[in-house]
CSV table of C-alpha atoms in Angstrom, one decimal:
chain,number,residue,atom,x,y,z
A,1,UNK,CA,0.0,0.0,0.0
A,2,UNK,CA,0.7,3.7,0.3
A,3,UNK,CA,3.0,5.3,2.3
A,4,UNK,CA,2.8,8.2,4.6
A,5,UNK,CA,5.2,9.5,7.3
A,6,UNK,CA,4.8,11.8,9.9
A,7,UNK,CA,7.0,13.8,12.1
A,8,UNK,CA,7.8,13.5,14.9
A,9,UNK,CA,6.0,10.8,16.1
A,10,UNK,CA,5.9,12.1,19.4
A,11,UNK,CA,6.4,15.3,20.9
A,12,UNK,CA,6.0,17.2,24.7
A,13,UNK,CA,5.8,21.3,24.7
A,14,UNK,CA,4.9,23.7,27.4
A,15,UNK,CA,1.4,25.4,27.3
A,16,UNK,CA,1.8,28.5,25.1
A,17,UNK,CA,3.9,27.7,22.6
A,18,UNK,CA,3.0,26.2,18.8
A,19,UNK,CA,4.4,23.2,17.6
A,20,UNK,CA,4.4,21.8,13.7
A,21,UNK,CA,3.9,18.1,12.6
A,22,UNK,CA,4.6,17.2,9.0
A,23,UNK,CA,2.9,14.6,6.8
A,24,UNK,CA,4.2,13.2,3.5
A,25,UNK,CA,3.1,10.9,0.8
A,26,UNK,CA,6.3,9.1,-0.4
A,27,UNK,CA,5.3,7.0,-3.2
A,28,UNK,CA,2.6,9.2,-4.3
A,29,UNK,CA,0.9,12.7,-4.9
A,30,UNK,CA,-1.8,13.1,-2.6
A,31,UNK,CA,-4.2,15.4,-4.0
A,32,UNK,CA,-5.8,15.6,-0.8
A,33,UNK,CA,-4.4,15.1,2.6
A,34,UNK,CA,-6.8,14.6,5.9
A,35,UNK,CA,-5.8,15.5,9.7
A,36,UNK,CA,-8.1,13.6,12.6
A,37,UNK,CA,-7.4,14.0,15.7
A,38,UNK,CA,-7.8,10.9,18.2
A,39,UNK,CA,-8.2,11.1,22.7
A,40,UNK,CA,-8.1,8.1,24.4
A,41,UNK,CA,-10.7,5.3,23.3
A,42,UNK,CA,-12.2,7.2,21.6
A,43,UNK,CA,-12.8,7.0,17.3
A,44,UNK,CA,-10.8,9.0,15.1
A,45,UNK,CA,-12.5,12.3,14.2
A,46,UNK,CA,-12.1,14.7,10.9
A,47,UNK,CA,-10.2,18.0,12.1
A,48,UNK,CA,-10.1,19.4,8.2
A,49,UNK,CA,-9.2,18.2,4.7
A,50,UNK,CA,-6.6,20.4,2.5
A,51,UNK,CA,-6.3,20.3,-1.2
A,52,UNK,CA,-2.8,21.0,-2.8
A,53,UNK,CA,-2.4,24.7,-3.1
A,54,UNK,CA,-5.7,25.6,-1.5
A,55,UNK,CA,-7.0,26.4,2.0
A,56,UNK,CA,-7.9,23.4,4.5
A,57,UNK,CA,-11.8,22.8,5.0
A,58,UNK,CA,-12.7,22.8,9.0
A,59,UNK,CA,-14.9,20.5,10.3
A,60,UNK,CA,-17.4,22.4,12.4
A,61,UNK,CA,-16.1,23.1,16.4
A,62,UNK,CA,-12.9,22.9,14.8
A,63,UNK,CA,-10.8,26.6,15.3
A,64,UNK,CA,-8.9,27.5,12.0
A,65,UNK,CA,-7.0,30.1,14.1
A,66,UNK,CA,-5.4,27.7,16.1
A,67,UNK,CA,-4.8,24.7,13.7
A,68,UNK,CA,-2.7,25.9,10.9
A,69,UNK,CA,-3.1,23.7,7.8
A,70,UNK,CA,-0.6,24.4,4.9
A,71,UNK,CA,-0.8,21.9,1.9
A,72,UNK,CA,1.8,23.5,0.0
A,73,UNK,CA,3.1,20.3,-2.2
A,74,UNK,CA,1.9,17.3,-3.6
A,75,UNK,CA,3.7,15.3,-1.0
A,76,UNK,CA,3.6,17.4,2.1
A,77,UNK,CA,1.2,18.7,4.6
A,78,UNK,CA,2.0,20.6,7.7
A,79,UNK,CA,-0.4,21.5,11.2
A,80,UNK,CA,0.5,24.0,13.1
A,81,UNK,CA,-1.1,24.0,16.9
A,82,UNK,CA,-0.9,27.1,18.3
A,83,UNK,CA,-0.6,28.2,21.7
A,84,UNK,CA,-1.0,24.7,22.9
A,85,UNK,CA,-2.8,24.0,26.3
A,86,UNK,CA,-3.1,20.4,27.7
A,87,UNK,CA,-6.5,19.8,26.5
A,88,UNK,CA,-4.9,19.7,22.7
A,89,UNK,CA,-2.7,16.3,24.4
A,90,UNK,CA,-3.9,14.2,21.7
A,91,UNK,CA,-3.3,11.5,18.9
A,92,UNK,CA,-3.2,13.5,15.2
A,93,UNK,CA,-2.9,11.4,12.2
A,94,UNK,CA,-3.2,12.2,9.0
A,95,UNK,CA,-4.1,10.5,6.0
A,96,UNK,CA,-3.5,11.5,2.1
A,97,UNK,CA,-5.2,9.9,-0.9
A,98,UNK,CA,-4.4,10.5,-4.6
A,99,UNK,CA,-7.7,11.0,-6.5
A,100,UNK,CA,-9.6,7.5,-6.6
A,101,UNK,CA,-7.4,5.5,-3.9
A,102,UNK,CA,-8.2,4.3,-0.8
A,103,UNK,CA,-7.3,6.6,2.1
A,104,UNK,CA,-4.0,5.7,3.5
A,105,UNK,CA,-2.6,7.1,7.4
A,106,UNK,CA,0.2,8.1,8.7
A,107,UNK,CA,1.7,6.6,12.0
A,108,UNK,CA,0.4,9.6,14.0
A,109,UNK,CA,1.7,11.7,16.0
A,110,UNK,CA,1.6,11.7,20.1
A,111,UNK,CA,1.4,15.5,21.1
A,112,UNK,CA,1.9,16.1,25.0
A,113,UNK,CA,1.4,20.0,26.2
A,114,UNK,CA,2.8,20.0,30.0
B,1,UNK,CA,-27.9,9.1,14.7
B,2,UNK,CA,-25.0,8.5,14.2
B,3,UNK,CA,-23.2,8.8,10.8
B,4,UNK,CA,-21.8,5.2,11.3
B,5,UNK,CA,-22.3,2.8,14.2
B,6,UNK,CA,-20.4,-0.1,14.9
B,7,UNK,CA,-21.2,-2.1,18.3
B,8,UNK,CA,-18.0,-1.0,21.1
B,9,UNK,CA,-17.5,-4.4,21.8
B,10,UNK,CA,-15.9,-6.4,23.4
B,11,UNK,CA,-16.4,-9.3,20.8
B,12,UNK,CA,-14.6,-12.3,22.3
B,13,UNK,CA,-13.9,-15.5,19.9
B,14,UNK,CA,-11.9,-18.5,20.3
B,15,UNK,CA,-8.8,-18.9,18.3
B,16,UNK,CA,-9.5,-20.2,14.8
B,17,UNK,CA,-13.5,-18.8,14.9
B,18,UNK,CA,-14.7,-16.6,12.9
B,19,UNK,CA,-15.5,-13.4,13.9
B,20,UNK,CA,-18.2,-11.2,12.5
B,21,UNK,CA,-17.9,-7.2,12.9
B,22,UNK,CA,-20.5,-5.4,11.9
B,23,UNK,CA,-21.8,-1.4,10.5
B,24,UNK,CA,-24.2,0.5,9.7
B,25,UNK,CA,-23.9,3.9,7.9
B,26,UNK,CA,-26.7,6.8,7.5
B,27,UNK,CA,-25.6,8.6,4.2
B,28,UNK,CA,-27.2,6.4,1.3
B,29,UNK,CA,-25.2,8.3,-1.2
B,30,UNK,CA,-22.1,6.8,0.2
B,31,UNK,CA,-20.0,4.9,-2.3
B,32,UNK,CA,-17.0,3.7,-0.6
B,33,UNK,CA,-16.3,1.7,2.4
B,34,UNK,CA,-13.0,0.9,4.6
B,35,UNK,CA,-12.1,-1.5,7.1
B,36,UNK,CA,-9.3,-0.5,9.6
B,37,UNK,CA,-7.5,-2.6,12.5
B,38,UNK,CA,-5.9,-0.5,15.3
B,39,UNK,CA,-3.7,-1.5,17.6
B,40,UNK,CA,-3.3,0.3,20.5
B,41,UNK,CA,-1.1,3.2,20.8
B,42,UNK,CA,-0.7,3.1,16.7
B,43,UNK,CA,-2.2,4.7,13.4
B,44,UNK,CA,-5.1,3.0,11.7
B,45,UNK,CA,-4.0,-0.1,9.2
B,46,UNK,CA,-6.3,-0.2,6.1
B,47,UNK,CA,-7.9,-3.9,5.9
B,48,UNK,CA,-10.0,-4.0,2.8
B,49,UNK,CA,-12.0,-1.4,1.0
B,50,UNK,CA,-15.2,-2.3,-1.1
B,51,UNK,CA,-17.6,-0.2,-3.6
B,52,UNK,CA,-19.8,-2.6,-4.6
B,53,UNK,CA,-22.4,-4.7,-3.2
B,54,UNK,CA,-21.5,-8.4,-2.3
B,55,UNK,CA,-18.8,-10.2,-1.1
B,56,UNK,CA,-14.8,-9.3,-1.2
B,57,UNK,CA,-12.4,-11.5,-0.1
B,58,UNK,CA,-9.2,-11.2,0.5
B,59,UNK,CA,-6.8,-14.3,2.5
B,60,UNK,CA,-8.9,-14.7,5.8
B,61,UNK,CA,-11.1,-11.4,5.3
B,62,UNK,CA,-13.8,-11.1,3.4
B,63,UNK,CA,-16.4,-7.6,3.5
B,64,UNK,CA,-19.9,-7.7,2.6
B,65,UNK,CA,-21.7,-4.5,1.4
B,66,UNK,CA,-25.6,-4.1,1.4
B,67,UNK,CA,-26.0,-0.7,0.6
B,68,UNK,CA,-30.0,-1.0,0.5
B,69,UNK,CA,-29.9,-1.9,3.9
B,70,UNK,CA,-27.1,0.3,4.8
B,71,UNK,CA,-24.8,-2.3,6.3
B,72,UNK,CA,-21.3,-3.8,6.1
B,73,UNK,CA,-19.3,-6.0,7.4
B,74,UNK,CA,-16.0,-7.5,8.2
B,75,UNK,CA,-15.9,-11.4,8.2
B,76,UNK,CA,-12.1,-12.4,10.0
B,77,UNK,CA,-11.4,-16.5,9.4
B,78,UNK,CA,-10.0,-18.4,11.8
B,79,UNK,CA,-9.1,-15.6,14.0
B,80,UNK,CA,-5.3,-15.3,15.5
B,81,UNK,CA,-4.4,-13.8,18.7
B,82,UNK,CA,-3.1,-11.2,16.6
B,83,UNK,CA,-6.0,-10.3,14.9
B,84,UNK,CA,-7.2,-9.0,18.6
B,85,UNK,CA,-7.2,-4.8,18.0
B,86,UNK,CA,-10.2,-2.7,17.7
B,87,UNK,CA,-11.5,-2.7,13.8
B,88,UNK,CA,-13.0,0.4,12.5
B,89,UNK,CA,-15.6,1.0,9.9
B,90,UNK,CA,-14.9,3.7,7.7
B,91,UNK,CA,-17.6,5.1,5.2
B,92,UNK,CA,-16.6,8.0,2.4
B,93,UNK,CA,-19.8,10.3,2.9
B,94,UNK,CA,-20.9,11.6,-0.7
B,95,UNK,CA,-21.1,14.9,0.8
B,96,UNK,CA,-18.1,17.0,1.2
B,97,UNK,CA,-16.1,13.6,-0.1
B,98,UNK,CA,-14.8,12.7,3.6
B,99,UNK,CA,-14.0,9.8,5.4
B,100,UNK,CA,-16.5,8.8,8.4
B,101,UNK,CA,-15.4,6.8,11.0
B,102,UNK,CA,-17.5,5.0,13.5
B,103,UNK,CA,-16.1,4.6,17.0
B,104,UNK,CA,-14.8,0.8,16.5
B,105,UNK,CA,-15.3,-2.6,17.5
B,106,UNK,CA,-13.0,-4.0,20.2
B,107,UNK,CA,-12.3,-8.0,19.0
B,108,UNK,CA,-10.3,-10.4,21.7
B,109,UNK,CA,-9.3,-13.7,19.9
B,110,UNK,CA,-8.4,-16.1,22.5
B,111,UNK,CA,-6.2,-18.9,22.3
């Protein structure tokens, strides 16, 4: 299948400062690119979806402001959480997809804000 | 309701059983459906994806789609230890073209 990387797969900040995880598609373009977010037993839910070149869409209750999407290649997308507080401690995946394929996900990415 | 709902689970089978996991999605305009396995602490792992109604198989899985009833499901053949995970149904909503998830079926194979 697929293959999409993220980094860092884990990462611990203090509250009030921003911190950037990267996804890339290696073997392939990803037209779109997806980033869920996922707290403890619980399912995986849609944050926004980004199109190459365009701005991300933001699933509803989700702040634009404060999660910074940039799609700005074919193979890489960036979030950006700013001014993390603990309650943002979370799992965030993301996913890419070239147009017709199956969704494929990254190996996530542990954020921890002390 | 919910966009897609999958039974939490636990489903507990013997080793070598076959284990039956189960969704049902609201959107009828949906076209596409996904099968994850997660293990704990990791990403999802794509199982199977199917479009049409029927069977797919693939090695020990095999998905059924009904789309007039709204359901599909994930049929797991002689069930492994490691097959134990929770399995997520995935549905791609024909609105705004995204990727549903239901909250996931916990399966214990034991041996």
């Amino acid at each position: 299948g697929a293959v999409v990387s993220q980094h860092p797969s884990w990462v611990i900040c203090k509250s009030g400062t921003s911190v950037k995880i990267e996804c890339r598609s290696l073997d392939f373009q990803a037209t779109t690119m997806f980033w869920y977010r996922q707290f403890p037993k619980q399912s995986l839910m849609l944050m926004a979806t980004s199109n190459e070149g365009s701005k991300a869409t933001y699933e509803q209750g989700v702040e634009k402001d404060k999660f910074l999407i940039n799609h700005a290649s074919l193979t890489l997308s960036t979030l950006t959480v700013t001014s993390a507080h603990p309650e943002d401690s979370s799992f965030y995946i993301c996913s890419a997809r070239a147009h017709g394929s199956p969704k494929y996900f990254g190996p996530g990415t542990r954020l921890t804000v002390t | 309701q919910k966009e897609v709902e999958q039974n939490s689970g636990p489903l507990s089978v013997p080793e070598g059983a076959i284990a039956s996991l189960n969704c049902t999605y609201s959107d009828r305009g949906s076209q596409s459906f996904f099968w994850y396995r997660q293990y704990s602490g990791k990403s999802p792992e794509l199982i199977m994806f199917i479009y049409s109604n029927g069977d797919k198989e693939d090695g020990r899985f095999t998905a059924q789609l009904n789309k007039a009833s709204q359901y599909v499901s994930l049929l797991i053949r002689d069930s492994q230890p490691s097959d134990s995970a929770t399995y997520l149904c995935a549905v791609n909503m024909e609105y705004g073209n995204k990727l549903v998830f239901g909250a996931g079926t916990i399966l214990r194979v034991k041996s």
